[in-house]
PDB file of C-alpha atoms in Angstrom:
ATOM      1  CA  UNK A   1     111.682 -32.321 -24.563  1.00 73.00           C
ATOM      2  CA  UNK A   2     107.826 -30.780 -24.284  1.00 85.00           C
ATOM      3  CA  UNK A   3     108.755 -28.883 -21.122  1.00 90.00           C
ATOM      4  CA  UNK A   4     111.742 -27.117 -23.442  1.00 91.00           C
ATOM      5  CA  UNK A   5     108.844 -26.102 -25.986  1.00 92.00           C
ATOM      6  CA  UNK A   6     106.625 -24.905 -23.046  1.00 94.00           C
ATOM      7  CA  UNK A   7     109.117 -21.774 -22.831  1.00 94.00           C
ATOM      8  CA  UNK A   8     107.147 -19.050 -25.279  1.00 95.00           C
ATOM      9  CA  UNK A   9     109.457 -19.793 -28.006  1.00 95.00           C
ATOM     10  CA  UNK A  10     108.289 -16.832 -30.803  1.00 94.00           C
ATOM     11  CA  UNK A  11     107.706 -13.916 -30.540  1.00 97.00           C
ATOM     12  CA  UNK A  12     103.996 -12.980 -30.539  1.00 97.00           C
ATOM     13  CA  UNK A  13     102.044  -9.634 -32.230  1.00 97.00           C
ATOM     14  CA  UNK A  14      97.998  -9.075 -31.919  1.00 97.00           C
ATOM     15  CA  UNK A  15      95.963  -6.296 -32.066  1.00 96.00           C
ATOM     16  CA  UNK A  16      93.970  -5.769 -29.192  1.00 96.00           C
ATOM     17  CA  UNK A  17      90.125  -4.726 -30.655  1.00 97.00           C
ATOM     18  CA  UNK A  18      88.822  -5.048 -26.765  1.00 97.00           C
ATOM     19  CA  UNK A  19      90.740  -6.525 -23.998  1.00 96.00           C
ATOM     20  CA  UNK A  20      88.836  -6.455 -20.722  1.00 97.00           C
ATOM     21  CA  UNK A  21      90.087  -7.274 -17.174  1.00 97.00           C
ATOM     22  CA  UNK A  22      88.356  -7.405 -13.743  1.00 98.00           C
ATOM     23  CA  UNK A  23      90.256  -6.657 -10.513  1.00 98.00           C
ATOM     24  CA  UNK A  24      88.769  -8.949  -7.369  1.00 98.00           C
ATOM     25  CA  UNK A  25      90.409  -8.480  -4.202  1.00 98.00           C
ATOM     26  CA  UNK A  26      91.165 -11.667  -1.821  1.00 98.00           C
ATOM     27  CA  UNK A  27      92.649 -12.061   1.545  1.00 98.00           C
ATOM     28  CA  UNK A  28      96.872 -13.094   0.745  1.00 98.00           C
ATOM     29  CA  UNK A  29      96.781 -16.224   3.256  1.00 97.00           C
ATOM     30  CA  UNK A  30      93.442 -17.968   0.145  1.00 97.00           C
ATOM     31  CA  UNK A  31      95.965 -17.298  -2.796  1.00 98.00           C
ATOM     32  CA  UNK A  32      99.872 -17.785  -0.993  1.00 97.00           C
ATOM     33  CA  UNK A  33      98.903 -21.114  -1.874  1.00 96.00           C
ATOM     34  CA  UNK A  34      98.788 -20.758  -5.542  1.00 97.00           C
ATOM     35  CA  UNK A  35     101.460 -18.566  -6.195  1.00 97.00           C
ATOM     36  CA  UNK A  36     105.160 -20.882  -7.612  1.00 96.00           C
ATOM     37  CA  UNK A  37     108.122 -21.539  -5.430  1.00 94.00           C
ATOM     38  CA  UNK A  38     110.086 -18.296  -6.655  1.00 95.00           C
ATOM     39  CA  UNK A  39     107.245 -15.937  -6.543  1.00 97.00           C
ATOM     40  CA  UNK A  40     105.661 -13.326  -4.093  1.00 97.00           C
ATOM     41  CA  UNK A  41     102.258 -12.643  -3.471  1.00 98.00           C
ATOM     42  CA  UNK A  42     101.797  -8.872  -4.806  1.00 98.00           C
ATOM     43  CA  UNK A  43      99.605  -7.206  -1.957  1.00 98.00           C
ATOM     44  CA  UNK A  44      98.424  -4.329  -1.742  1.00 98.00           C
ATOM     45  CA  UNK A  45      97.474  -2.370   2.175  1.00 98.00           C
ATOM     46  CA  UNK A  46      94.100  -1.008   1.929  1.00 97.00           C
ATOM     47  CA  UNK A  47      94.324   2.433   4.052  1.00 96.00           C
ATOM     48  CA  UNK A  48      91.953   0.611   7.301  1.00 96.00           C
ATOM     49  CA  UNK A  49      95.199  -1.280   7.112  1.00 97.00           C
ATOM     50  CA  UNK A  50      93.984  -4.684   6.211  1.00 97.00           C
ATOM     51  CA  UNK A  51      96.359  -6.672   3.557  1.00 98.00           C
ATOM     52  CA  UNK A  52      95.374  -7.616  -0.263  1.00 98.00           C
ATOM     53  CA  UNK A  53      96.041 -10.244  -3.572  1.00 98.00           C
ATOM     54  CA  UNK A  54      94.270  -9.869  -6.613  1.00 98.00           C
ATOM     55  CA  UNK A  55      93.133 -12.477  -9.346  1.00 98.00           C
ATOM     56  CA  UNK A  56      92.459 -10.316 -12.231  1.00 97.00           C
ATOM     57  CA  UNK A  57      89.805 -11.544 -14.653  1.00 97.00           C
ATOM     58  CA  UNK A  58      90.739 -11.210 -18.592  1.00 97.00           C
ATOM     59  CA  UNK A  59      88.715 -10.827 -21.352  1.00 98.00           C
ATOM     60  CA  UNK A  60      90.168 -10.127 -24.643  1.00 97.00           C
ATOM     61  CA  UNK A  61      88.949 -10.265 -28.602  1.00 98.00           C
ATOM     62  CA  UNK A  62      92.483 -10.679 -30.202  1.00 97.00           C
ATOM     63  CA  UNK A  63      93.103  -9.805 -34.217  1.00 97.00           C
ATOM     64  CA  UNK A  64      95.776 -11.806 -36.179  1.00 97.00           C
ATOM     65  CA  UNK A  65      97.671 -13.555 -33.296  1.00 97.00           C
ATOM     66  CA  UNK A  66     101.006 -14.573 -35.165  1.00 97.00           C
ATOM     67  CA  UNK A  67     105.026 -15.754 -34.721  1.00 96.00           C
ATOM     68  CA  UNK A  68     106.119 -11.523 -34.672  1.00 96.00           C
ATOM     69  CA  UNK A  69     107.559 -10.622 -38.423  1.00 93.00           C
ATOM     70  CA  UNK A  70     104.106 -12.194 -40.202  1.00 95.00           C
ATOM     71  CA  UNK A  71     102.177  -9.712 -41.476  1.00 95.00           C
ATOM     72  CA  UNK A  72      98.833  -9.448 -39.933  1.00 94.00           C
ATOM     73  CA  UNK A  73      96.697 -10.817 -42.273  1.00 94.00           C
ATOM     74  CA  UNK A  74      98.721 -14.724 -41.731  1.00 95.00           C
ATOM     75  CA  UNK A  75      97.347 -14.494 -38.421  1.00 96.00           C
ATOM     76  CA  UNK A  76      93.946 -15.732 -36.481  1.00 96.00           C
ATOM     77  CA  UNK A  77      91.617 -14.291 -34.757  1.00 97.00           C
ATOM     78  CA  UNK A  78      90.644 -15.406 -31.500  1.00 96.00           C
ATOM     79  CA  UNK A  79      88.656 -14.538 -28.131  1.00 97.00           C
ATOM     80  CA  UNK A  80      90.641 -15.785 -25.060  1.00 97.00           C
ATOM     81  CA  UNK A  81      89.688 -14.929 -21.132  1.00 97.00           C
ATOM     82  CA  UNK A  82      92.022 -15.686 -18.834  1.00 96.00           C
ATOM     83  CA  UNK A  83      92.474 -15.674 -14.422  1.00 97.00           C
ATOM     84  CA  UNK A  84      96.133 -14.090 -13.514  1.00 97.00           C
ATOM     85  CA  UNK A  85      97.205 -13.470  -9.680  1.00 98.00           C
ATOM     86  CA  UNK A  86      99.499 -10.797  -9.287  1.00 98.00           C
ATOM     87  CA  UNK A  87     102.572 -11.551  -8.408  1.00 98.00           C
ATOM     88  CA  UNK A  88     106.419 -10.071  -7.944  1.00 97.00           C
ATOM     89  CA  UNK A  89     109.781 -12.157  -9.091  1.00 96.00           C
ATOM     90  CA  UNK A  90     112.957 -11.232  -6.957  1.00 92.00           C
ATOM     91  CA  UNK A  91     115.542 -11.803  -9.819  1.00 85.00           C
ATOM     92  CA  UNK A  92     119.234 -13.033  -8.217  1.00 80.00           C
ATOM     93  CA  UNK A  93     120.407  -9.106  -9.117  1.00 82.00           C
ATOM     94  CA  UNK A  94     118.455  -7.846  -6.366  1.00 85.00           C
ATOM     95  CA  UNK A  95     115.485  -7.233  -9.015  1.00 90.00           C
ATOM     96  CA  UNK A  96     111.545  -6.715  -8.465  1.00 94.00           C
ATOM     97  CA  UNK A  97     109.534  -7.600 -11.234  1.00 95.00           C
ATOM     98  CA  UNK A  98     106.027  -7.707 -11.194  1.00 96.00           C
ATOM     99  CA  UNK A  99     104.085  -9.356 -13.218  1.00 96.00           C
ATOM    100  CA  UNK A 100     101.162 -12.095 -13.083  1.00 97.00           C
ATOM    101  CA  UNK A 101     101.310 -16.166 -12.401  1.00 97.00           C
ATOM    102  CA  UNK A 102      98.210 -17.849 -15.073  1.00 96.00           C
ATOM    103  CA  UNK A 103      95.855 -19.854 -13.165  1.00 96.00           C
ATOM    104  CA  UNK A 104      93.483 -20.910 -16.127  1.00 97.00           C
ATOM    105  CA  UNK A 105      92.409 -19.763 -19.772  1.00 97.00           C
ATOM    106  CA  UNK A 106      89.627 -20.401 -22.168  1.00 98.00           C
ATOM    107  CA  UNK A 107      89.831 -19.721 -25.707  1.00 98.00           C
ATOM    108  CA  UNK A 108      86.997 -19.942 -28.079  1.00 96.00           C
ATOM    109  CA  UNK A 109      89.172 -21.631 -30.771  1.00 96.00           C
ATOM    110  CA  UNK A 110      90.750 -24.932 -30.807  1.00 95.00           C
ATOM    111  CA  UNK A 111      93.244 -24.406 -32.942  1.00 95.00           C
ATOM    112  CA  UNK A 112      94.086 -21.587 -30.547  1.00 96.00           C
ATOM    113  CA  UNK A 113      93.972 -23.842 -27.082  1.00 96.00           C
ATOM    114  CA  UNK A 114      96.054 -26.269 -28.950  1.00 96.00           C
ATOM    115  CA  UNK A 115      99.324 -23.857 -30.131  1.00 95.00           C
ATOM    116  CA  UNK A 116      98.672 -21.921 -26.198  1.00 94.00           C
ATOM    117  CA  UNK A 117      99.158 -25.632 -24.005  1.00 95.00           C
ATOM    118  CA  UNK A 118     101.941 -27.418 -27.440  1.00 95.00           C
ATOM    119  CA  UNK A 119     104.208 -23.510 -26.279  1.00 95.00           C
ATOM    120  CA  UNK A 120     103.371 -22.477 -22.975  1.00 95.00           C
ATOM    121  CA  UNK A 121     101.500 -23.587 -19.651  1.00 92.00           C
ATOM    122  CA  UNK A 122      98.514 -20.377 -19.701  1.00 93.00           C
ATOM    123  CA  UNK A 123      95.804 -23.804 -19.197  1.00 90.00           C
ATOM    124  CA  UNK A 124      93.814 -23.230 -22.216  1.00 96.00           C
ATOM    125  CA  UNK A 125      90.207 -24.878 -22.346  1.00 97.00           C
ATOM    126  CA  UNK A 126      87.568 -24.412 -24.932  1.00 97.00           C
ATOM    127  CA  UNK A 127      84.759 -22.503 -24.376  1.00 98.00           C
ATOM    128  CA  UNK A 128      81.988 -21.004 -25.872  1.00 98.00           C
ATOM    129  CA  UNK A 129      82.726 -16.773 -26.020  1.00 98.00           C
ATOM    130  CA  UNK A 130      80.539 -14.655 -27.029  1.00 96.00           C
ATOM    131  CA  UNK A 131      81.481 -11.129 -27.854  1.00 97.00           C
ATOM    132  CA  UNK A 132      79.266  -7.814 -29.013  1.00 96.00           C
ATOM    133  CA  UNK A 133      79.059  -4.117 -28.404  1.00 96.00           C
ATOM    134  CA  UNK A 134      75.843  -2.725 -28.523  1.00 94.00           C
ATOM    135  CA  UNK A 135      75.990   1.208 -28.481  1.00 93.00           C
ATOM    136  CA  UNK A 136      77.881   2.105 -25.936  1.00 95.00           C
ATOM    137  CA  UNK A 137      78.280  -1.173 -24.475  1.00 97.00           C
ATOM    138  CA  UNK A 138      80.793  -4.032 -24.551  1.00 98.00           C
ATOM    139  CA  UNK A 139      79.638  -7.794 -23.547  1.00 98.00           C
ATOM    140  CA  UNK A 140      81.415 -10.674 -22.646  1.00 98.00           C
ATOM    141  CA  UNK A 141      80.262 -13.811 -22.489  1.00 98.00           C
ATOM    142  CA  UNK A 142      81.931 -16.931 -21.100  1.00 98.00           C
ATOM    143  CA  UNK A 143      80.272 -20.798 -21.494  1.00 98.00           C
ATOM    144  CA  UNK A 144      83.339 -22.925 -20.512  1.00 98.00           C
ATOM    145  CA  UNK A 145      83.254 -26.683 -21.080  1.00 95.00           C
ATOM    146  CA  UNK A 146      83.273 -27.257 -16.843  1.00 97.00           C
ATOM    147  CA  UNK A 147      81.438 -24.920 -16.233  1.00 97.00           C
ATOM    148  CA  UNK A 148      84.207 -23.367 -13.920  1.00 97.00           C
ATOM    149  CA  UNK A 149      85.096 -20.120 -15.753  1.00 97.00           C
ATOM    150  CA  UNK A 150      81.023 -19.456 -17.088  1.00 98.00           C
ATOM    151  CA  UNK A 151      80.919 -15.512 -16.952  1.00 98.00           C
ATOM    152  CA  UNK A 152      78.876 -13.154 -18.572  1.00 98.00           C
ATOM    153  CA  UNK A 153      79.565  -9.363 -17.931  1.00 98.00           C
ATOM    154  CA  UNK A 154      78.420  -6.321 -19.475  1.00 98.00           C
ATOM    155  CA  UNK A 155      80.962  -2.801 -19.605  1.00 98.00           C
ATOM    156  CA  UNK A 156      79.380   0.877 -20.071  1.00 97.00           C
ATOM    157  CA  UNK A 157      81.915   1.913 -22.425  1.00 95.00           C
ATOM    158  CA  UNK A 158      80.667   5.756 -21.984  1.00 94.00           C
ATOM    159  CA  UNK A 159      80.499   6.180 -17.641  1.00 81.00           C
ATOM    160  CA  UNK A 160      85.260   6.754 -18.328  1.00 78.00           C
ATOM    161  CA  UNK A 161      87.050   7.354 -16.270  1.00 93.00           C
ATOM    162  CA  UNK A 162      84.416   5.411 -13.721  1.00 96.00           C
ATOM    163  CA  UNK A 163      84.884   5.531  -9.795  1.00 96.00           C
ATOM    164  CA  UNK A 164      86.289   3.046  -7.998  1.00 96.00           C
ATOM    165  CA  UNK A 165      83.652  -0.195  -7.523  1.00 97.00           C
ATOM    166  CA  UNK A 166      82.051  -0.316  -5.018  1.00 95.00           C
ATOM    167  CA  UNK A 167      83.926  -1.800  -1.369  1.00 94.00           C
ATOM    168  CA  UNK A 168      87.096  -2.113  -3.700  1.00 98.00           C
ATOM    169  CA  UNK A 169      90.242  -1.568  -1.502  1.00 98.00           C
ATOM    170  CA  UNK A 170      92.000   0.909  -2.933  1.00 98.00           C
ATOM    171  CA  UNK A 171      92.676   5.266  -1.903  1.00 96.00           C
ATOM    172  CA  UNK A 172      92.176   5.863  -5.376  1.00 95.00           C
ATOM    173  CA  UNK A 173      92.433   5.915  -8.993  1.00 92.00           C
ATOM    174  CA  UNK A 174      95.976   5.958  -8.840  1.00 93.00           C
ATOM    175  CA  UNK A 175      96.587   2.625  -6.424  1.00 96.00           C
ATOM    176  CA  UNK A 176      94.200   0.859  -8.430  1.00 96.00           C
ATOM    177  CA  UNK A 177      96.139   1.655 -11.662  1.00 94.00           C
ATOM    178  CA  UNK A 178      98.608  -0.433 -10.046  1.00 94.00           C
ATOM    179  CA  UNK A 179      96.592  -3.049 -10.196  1.00 95.00           C
ATOM    180  CA  UNK A 180      95.638  -3.279 -13.653  1.00 89.00           C
ATOM    181  CA  UNK A 181      96.597  -6.143 -15.841  1.00 72.00           C
ATOM    182  CA  UNK A 182      98.215  -7.168 -17.652  1.00 75.00           C
ATOM    183  CA  UNK A 183     101.436  -5.695 -16.049  1.00 87.00           C
ATOM    184  CA  UNK A 184     104.464  -6.538 -18.362  1.00 90.00           C
ATOM    185  CA  UNK A 185     105.335  -9.582 -17.567  1.00 96.00           C
ATOM    186  CA  UNK A 186     104.232 -13.093 -17.383  1.00 96.00           C
ATOM    187  CA  UNK A 187     105.793 -15.983 -14.883  1.00 97.00           C
ATOM    188  CA  UNK A 188     105.439 -19.927 -14.778  1.00 96.00           C
ATOM    189  CA  UNK A 189     107.766 -22.022 -12.837  1.00 96.00           C
ATOM    190  CA  UNK A 190     109.906 -24.112 -14.230  1.00 95.00           C
ATOM    191  CA  UNK A 191     109.849 -28.016 -12.085  1.00 93.00           C
ATOM    192  CA  UNK A 192     111.851 -29.573 -14.218  1.00 93.00           C
ATOM    193  CA  UNK A 193     114.302 -27.214 -13.958  1.00 94.00           C
ATOM    194  CA  UNK A 194     113.455 -25.354 -10.857  1.00 94.00           C
ATOM    195  CA  UNK A 195     113.442 -21.997 -12.960  1.00 95.00           C
ATOM    196  CA  UNK A 196     111.261 -19.320 -13.584  1.00 96.00           C
ATOM    197  CA  UNK A 197     110.081 -18.690 -17.476  1.00 97.00           C
ATOM    198  CA  UNK A 198     109.887 -15.380 -17.950  1.00 97.00           C
ATOM    199  CA  UNK A 199     107.614 -13.055 -20.535  1.00 97.00           C
ATOM    200  CA  UNK A 200     107.720  -9.552 -21.088  1.00 96.00           C
ATOM    201  CA  UNK A 201     104.652  -7.363 -22.923  1.00 95.00           C
ATOM    202  CA  UNK A 202     105.347  -5.529 -26.179  1.00 93.00           C
ATOM    203  CA  UNK A 203     102.490  -2.346 -25.866  1.00 87.00           C
ATOM    204  CA  UNK A 204     101.728   0.452 -27.295  1.00 79.00           C
ATOM    205  CA  UNK A 205      99.727   3.365 -26.488  1.00 80.00           C
ATOM    206  CA  UNK A 206      98.356   1.249 -23.205  1.00 86.00           C
ATOM    207  CA  UNK A 207      96.334   3.640 -21.682  1.00 90.00           C
ATOM    208  CA  UNK A 208      93.648   2.244 -20.003  1.00 93.00           C
ATOM    209  CA  UNK A 209      90.383   3.339 -18.518  1.00 95.00           C
ATOM    210  CA  UNK A 210      88.441   2.636 -15.648  1.00 96.00           C
ATOM    211  CA  UNK A 211      84.824   1.610 -16.766  1.00 96.00           C
ATOM    212  CA  UNK A 212      81.624   0.766 -14.986  1.00 97.00           C
ATOM    213  CA  UNK A 213      80.984  -3.171 -14.900  1.00 98.00           C
ATOM    214  CA  UNK A 214      77.885  -5.300 -14.175  1.00 98.00           C
ATOM    215  CA  UNK A 215      78.935  -8.822 -13.670  1.00 98.00           C
ATOM    216  CA  UNK A 216      75.583 -11.232 -13.870  1.00 98.00           C
ATOM    217  CA  UNK A 217      77.890 -14.968 -13.637  1.00 98.00           C
ATOM    218  CA  UNK A 218      81.551 -15.864 -12.764  1.00 98.00           C
ATOM    219  CA  UNK A 219      81.755 -19.469 -11.383  1.00 98.00           C
ATOM    220  CA  UNK A 220      85.489 -19.300 -11.784  1.00 98.00           C
ATOM    221  CA  UNK A 221      85.334 -18.461  -7.431  1.00 97.00           C
ATOM    222  CA  UNK A 222      83.343 -21.362  -6.823  1.00 97.00           C
ATOM    223  CA  UNK A 223      85.410 -24.335  -6.880  1.00 94.00           C
ATOM    224  CA  UNK A 224      89.059 -25.341  -6.352  1.00 93.00           C
ATOM    225  CA  UNK A 225      91.016 -23.687  -4.009  1.00 94.00           C
ATOM    226  CA  UNK A 226      88.980 -20.694  -3.970  1.00 96.00           C
ATOM    227  CA  UNK A 227      85.510 -21.928  -3.604  1.00 96.00           C
ATOM    228  CA  UNK A 228      83.724 -20.762  -0.289  1.00 92.00           C
ATOM    229  CA  UNK A 229      85.352 -16.807  -0.811  1.00 96.00           C
ATOM    230  CA  UNK A 230      84.450 -13.856  -0.839  1.00 96.00           C
ATOM    231  CA  UNK A 231      85.772 -11.463  -3.697  1.00 98.00           C
ATOM    232  CA  UNK A 232      85.338  -7.939  -3.394  1.00 98.00           C
ATOM    233  CA  UNK A 233      85.583  -5.942  -7.314  1.00 98.00           C
ATOM    234  CA  UNK A 234      88.225  -3.795  -6.637  1.00 98.00           C
ATOM    235  CA  UNK A 235      89.032  -2.390 -10.491  1.00 97.00           C
ATOM    236  CA  UNK A 236      87.991  -2.901 -14.258  1.00 97.00           C
ATOM    237  CA  UNK A 237      90.133  -1.369 -16.698  1.00 96.00           C
ATOM    238  CA  UNK A 238      89.183  -1.360 -20.933  1.00 96.00           C
ATOM    239  CA  UNK A 239      91.441  -0.673 -23.396  1.00 95.00           C
ATOM    240  CA  UNK A 240      90.229  -1.099 -27.241  1.00 95.00           C
ATOM    241  CA  UNK A 241      92.349  -1.344 -30.863  1.00 95.00           C
ATOM    242  CA  UNK A 242      96.350  -1.183 -29.523  1.00 95.00           C
ATOM    243  CA  UNK A 243      98.610  -2.811 -30.525  1.00 95.00           C
ATOM    244  CA  UNK A 244      99.896  -5.876 -28.616  1.00 96.00           C
ATOM    245  CA  UNK A 245     102.715  -8.750 -28.162  1.00 96.00           C
ATOM    246  CA  UNK A 246     104.962  -9.940 -26.131  1.00 96.00           C
ATOM    247  CA  UNK A 247     108.299 -11.446 -26.834  1.00 97.00           C
ATOM    248  CA  UNK A 248     109.776 -15.416 -26.079  1.00 97.00           C
ATOM    249  CA  UNK A 249     110.354 -16.426 -22.724  1.00 97.00           C
ATOM    250  CA  UNK A 250     113.158 -16.400 -21.130  1.00 96.00           C
ATOM    251  CA  UNK A 251     114.695 -18.630 -17.959  1.00 95.00           C
ATOM    252  CA  UNK A 252     115.947 -17.539 -14.801  1.00 93.00           C
ATOM    253  CA  UNK A 253     117.809 -18.721 -11.725  1.00 89.00           C
ATOM    254  CA  UNK A 254     115.856 -18.311  -8.635  1.00 89.00           C
ATOM    255  CA  UNK A 255     117.246 -16.294  -5.601  1.00 72.00           C
ATOM    256  CA  UNK A 256     118.524 -18.413  -2.605  1.00 56.00           C
ATOM    257  CA  UNK A 257     115.406 -16.937  -0.873  1.00 40.00           C
ATOM    258  CA  UNK A 258     112.860 -17.664  -3.221  1.00 40.00           C
ATOM    259  CA  UNK A 259     110.610 -20.604  -1.467  1.00 41.00           C
TER     260      UNK A 259
END
């Protein structure tokens, strides 16, 4: 049964050569339909009283991605991009867990796309992705197969810690840091069992630095349910040369109050 395989059955380990995450603010009512049963949209109320939901665009250069326990030389090197909505999961025990729900993923390698779709619901697609570091600048260029997730961004690594982008709804850097992906958990709703698959991240020395970015192309918000929206860049964070991984997924029951 395929849904059993898609529960992230293996713990994985890798190293992030670079991770650049751009978080965009949108009205909660636009993002609510993207949140499956069992999850709530994670929001932030700006100083002017306006509520915002958030979608993160993550670009990651991973090295030595492999099942936990294997040496790094047996792993693969890939570039991954993903779009995630910030959510909360109210557990039956009364705890609230903050995490991300995956909307779309792209990769530059067929093997990664096939494996990712076999063992998760991350919706991987094959794309042409280029990345380079030139001096103090990190650049990613993504050409998606369907044109719905093209992205070209250039980050000034020397600018960190940079001020918040103009128009950011966050009151300060501390508030912005709470919405800097990846979060400790990723959530996937499993319709076959009406339960939640929870994947816990494993990371060390995680100290993201706010950076200035120039985004010259971003097509994700031009298509699908968010077409016509006006996302505002809320923050941009970068980390480099850190160990990262995730544990095998666990299935959690939903609370009676879950949608």
